[in-house]
Each structure stands twice: as structure tokens, then as C-alpha cells.
Amino acid sequence: HIMIIETDYIFIAAPKLAPLPAPGHALSFPFGYIVPTWPARRHIMKRYYPGEPEDIPQTGNAPVLMRFDDFAKVCPRWVELTAKLEKDEEAKEAFGWVREMYAYSIAAAL
């Protein structure tokens, strides 16, 4: 397993990680500002995700705990989607500074 965190995280106790995520699953933090189902964003989400926005996790890229082989599958899609969102002016305006977090969430759902 791999745990993705940001450099400014402070742990005041050891994280409780049991049970560890099964293949194809991850443990992640639900951010209240990552909302793929917001009406003003649904059409953008559908541009990059073939399913329903409700299937996209309301998380970002950290903190996340997943199996390394799952990360190896998500990572290239995350990089690709980050580049696509960066070129999409409507997405940049809608997602702002968290567009890379949205890219991760979409990549995780694919």
C-alpha cells in the first residue's frame, strides 16, 4: 500500500489504517469543496468522465491510501486529466485552484 499525503500534514497520532483497502479501492478524505455533482459543473465532469458524476469520489489526491498497483493505474490518467483540465478554460474557471484534485477524482473513478 501507499499513502499519499501533503507536506504540510501534521499527524498527532498514528493513522488507524485497518482494514487496508482491497484491490480497486482506496481510503481517502471527503472534501466538501470537491463536488462533481454541482449543477454548474456536471457538464464539465461529463466531458471527461463517461459515467454519471455521482460515481466520481468527492475527494482529492491527498490524503489517500491505496494499493501501489492501483496507484500505478490511476497516476497516468491523473497526469493526463490534469493537463486536459489545464487547457480547458471553462474547467479552469469552474474548478480554480483545486482542478488538479478534480483531475485525480475523475482518474480514480475511471
mmCIF file of C-alpha atoms in Angstrom:
data_model
loop_
_atom_site.group_PDB
_atom_site.id
_atom_site.type_symbol
_atom_site.label_atom_id
_atom_site.label_comp_id
_atom_site.label_asym_id
_atom_site.label_seq_id
_atom_site.Cartn_x
_atom_site.Cartn_y
_atom_site.Cartn_z
ATOM 1 C CA HIS A 1 0.000 0.000 0.000
ATOM 2 C CA ILE A 2 0.972 3.621 -0.482
ATOM 3 C CA MET A 3 -0.254 6.655 1.446
ATOM 4 C CA ILE A 4 -0.268 9.957 -0.394
ATOM 5 C CA ILE A 5 -0.049 12.999 1.865
ATOM 6 C CA GLU A 6 0.907 16.625 1.508
ATOM 7 C CA THR A 7 3.987 18.119 3.090
ATOM 8 C CA ASP A 8 2.013 20.334 5.465
ATOM 9 C CA TYR A 9 0.114 17.494 7.183
ATOM 10 C CA ILE A 10 0.707 17.047 10.880
ATOM 11 C CA PHE A 11 -0.249 13.746 12.478
ATOM 12 C CA ILE A 12 -0.910 13.960 16.203
ATOM 13 C CA ALA A 13 -1.426 10.201 16.393
ATOM 14 C CA ALA A 14 -0.709 7.249 14.150
ATOM 15 C CA PRO A 15 -3.434 6.923 11.483
ATOM 16 C CA LYS A 16 -5.784 3.983 12.001
ATOM 17 C CA LEU A 17 -5.448 2.182 8.677
ATOM 18 C CA ALA A 18 -7.189 -1.127 9.342
ATOM 19 C CA PRO A 19 -8.694 -2.626 7.385
ATOM 20 C CA LEU A 20 -6.438 -1.800 4.473
ATOM 21 C CA PRO A 21 -8.204 -1.095 1.178
ATOM 22 C CA ALA A 22 -8.883 -4.053 -1.076
ATOM 23 C CA PRO A 23 -7.678 -4.081 -4.689
ATOM 24 C CA GLY A 24 -9.529 -1.460 -6.722
ATOM 25 C CA HIS A 25 -10.442 0.590 -3.634
ATOM 26 C CA ALA A 26 -8.892 3.433 -1.658
ATOM 27 C CA LEU A 27 -9.368 5.248 1.614
ATOM 28 C CA SER A 28 -9.496 8.995 1.153
ATOM 29 C CA PHE A 29 -10.733 12.177 2.771
ATOM 30 C CA PRO A 30 -14.067 13.614 1.525
ATOM 31 C CA PHE A 31 -13.507 17.290 0.774
ATOM 32 C CA GLY A 32 -16.606 19.472 0.968
ATOM 33 C CA TYR A 33 -15.347 21.680 -1.845
ATOM 34 C CA ILE A 34 -14.837 18.842 -4.351
ATOM 35 C CA VAL A 35 -18.393 18.343 -5.604
ATOM 36 C CA PRO A 36 -18.578 16.692 -9.043
ATOM 37 C CA THR A 37 -22.400 16.841 -8.930
ATOM 38 C CA TRP A 38 -22.753 20.613 -8.631
ATOM 39 C CA PRO A 39 -25.163 21.667 -11.401
ATOM 40 C CA ALA A 40 -22.731 24.249 -12.807
ATOM 41 C CA ARG A 41 -20.002 21.572 -13.089
ATOM 42 C CA ARG A 42 -21.911 18.472 -14.220
ATOM 43 C CA HIS A 43 -21.453 19.182 -17.924
ATOM 44 C CA ILE A 44 -17.708 19.621 -17.427
ATOM 45 C CA MET A 45 -17.476 16.363 -15.490
ATOM 46 C CA LYS A 46 -19.353 14.555 -18.261
ATOM 47 C CA ARG A 47 -16.824 15.918 -20.752
ATOM 48 C CA TYR A 48 -14.062 13.959 -19.002
ATOM 49 C CA TYR A 49 -15.949 11.063 -17.402
ATOM 50 C CA PRO A 50 -18.220 8.726 -19.403
ATOM 51 C CA GLY A 51 -20.432 7.793 -16.437
ATOM 52 C CA GLU A 52 -22.509 9.815 -14.027
ATOM 53 C CA PRO A 53 -20.843 12.495 -11.884
ATOM 54 C CA GLU A 54 -22.320 10.748 -8.812
ATOM 55 C CA ASP A 55 -19.778 7.965 -9.433
ATOM 56 C CA ILE A 56 -16.825 10.344 -9.048
ATOM 57 C CA PRO A 57 -15.433 10.433 -5.496
ATOM 58 C CA GLN A 58 -15.683 13.709 -3.611
ATOM 59 C CA THR A 59 -12.009 13.552 -2.722
ATOM 60 C CA GLY A 60 -8.745 14.906 -3.890
ATOM 61 C CA ASN A 61 -5.356 13.307 -4.265
ATOM 62 C CA ALA A 62 -4.375 13.521 -0.599
ATOM 63 C CA PRO A 63 -4.708 12.006 1.848
ATOM 64 C CA VAL A 64 -5.248 8.734 0.031
ATOM 65 C CA LEU A 65 -4.330 5.186 0.982
ATOM 66 C CA MET A 66 -4.373 2.580 -1.789
ATOM 67 C CA ARG A 67 -2.530 -0.412 -3.114
ATOM 68 C CA PHE A 68 0.545 0.515 -5.133
ATOM 69 C CA ASP A 69 -0.707 -1.319 -8.240
ATOM 70 C CA ASP A 70 -3.945 0.720 -8.120
ATOM 71 C CA PHE A 71 -1.907 3.927 -7.837
ATOM 72 C CA ALA A 72 0.108 2.834 -10.879
ATOM 73 C CA LYS A 73 -3.173 2.635 -12.829
ATOM 74 C CA VAL A 74 -4.611 5.930 -11.567
ATOM 75 C CA CYS A 75 -1.445 8.023 -11.860
ATOM 76 C CA PRO A 76 -1.111 8.182 -15.692
ATOM 77 C CA ARG A 77 -4.823 9.041 -16.031
ATOM 78 C CA TRP A 78 -4.447 11.699 -13.328
ATOM 79 C CA VAL A 79 -1.491 13.290 -15.158
ATOM 80 C CA GLU A 80 -3.371 13.204 -18.469
ATOM 81 C CA LEU A 81 -6.552 14.704 -16.995
ATOM 82 C CA THR A 82 -4.614 17.402 -15.160
ATOM 83 C CA ALA A 83 -3.102 18.515 -18.486
ATOM 84 C CA LYS A 84 -6.515 18.443 -20.197
ATOM 85 C CA LEU A 85 -8.186 20.479 -17.447
ATOM 86 C CA GLU A 86 -5.315 22.959 -17.573
ATOM 87 C CA LYS A 87 -6.021 23.582 -21.287
ATOM 88 C CA ASP A 88 -9.805 23.829 -20.753
ATOM 89 C CA GLU A 89 -10.561 27.458 -19.893
ATOM 90 C CA GLU A 90 -14.092 26.674 -18.698
ATOM 91 C CA ALA A 91 -12.794 23.930 -16.391
ATOM 92 C CA LYS A 92 -10.007 26.182 -15.091
ATOM 93 C CA GLU A 93 -12.528 28.853 -14.196
ATOM 94 C CA ALA A 94 -15.016 26.405 -12.664
ATOM 95 C CA PHE A 95 -12.514 24.356 -10.633
ATOM 96 C CA GLY A 96 -9.985 27.065 -9.813
ATOM 97 C CA TRP A 97 -7.039 26.077 -7.612
ATOM 98 C CA VAL A 98 -8.484 22.592 -6.976
ATOM 99 C CA ARG A 99 -8.627 21.495 -10.632
ATOM 100 C CA GLU A 100 -5.790 19.016 -10.100
ATOM 101 C CA MET A 101 -7.815 17.496 -7.240
ATOM 102 C CA TYR A 102 -10.774 17.147 -9.598
ATOM 103 C CA ALA A 103 -8.466 15.512 -12.139
ATOM 104 C CA TYR A 104 -7.449 12.944 -9.511
ATOM 105 C CA SER A 105 -11.066 12.246 -8.566
ATOM 106 C CA ILE A 106 -12.049 11.683 -12.203
ATOM 107 C CA ALA A 107 -8.983 9.480 -12.777
ATOM 108 C CA ALA A 108 -9.847 7.413 -9.699
ATOM 109 C CA ALA A 109 -13.372 6.869 -10.991
ATOM 110 C CA LEU A 110 -12.289 5.735 -14.477
#
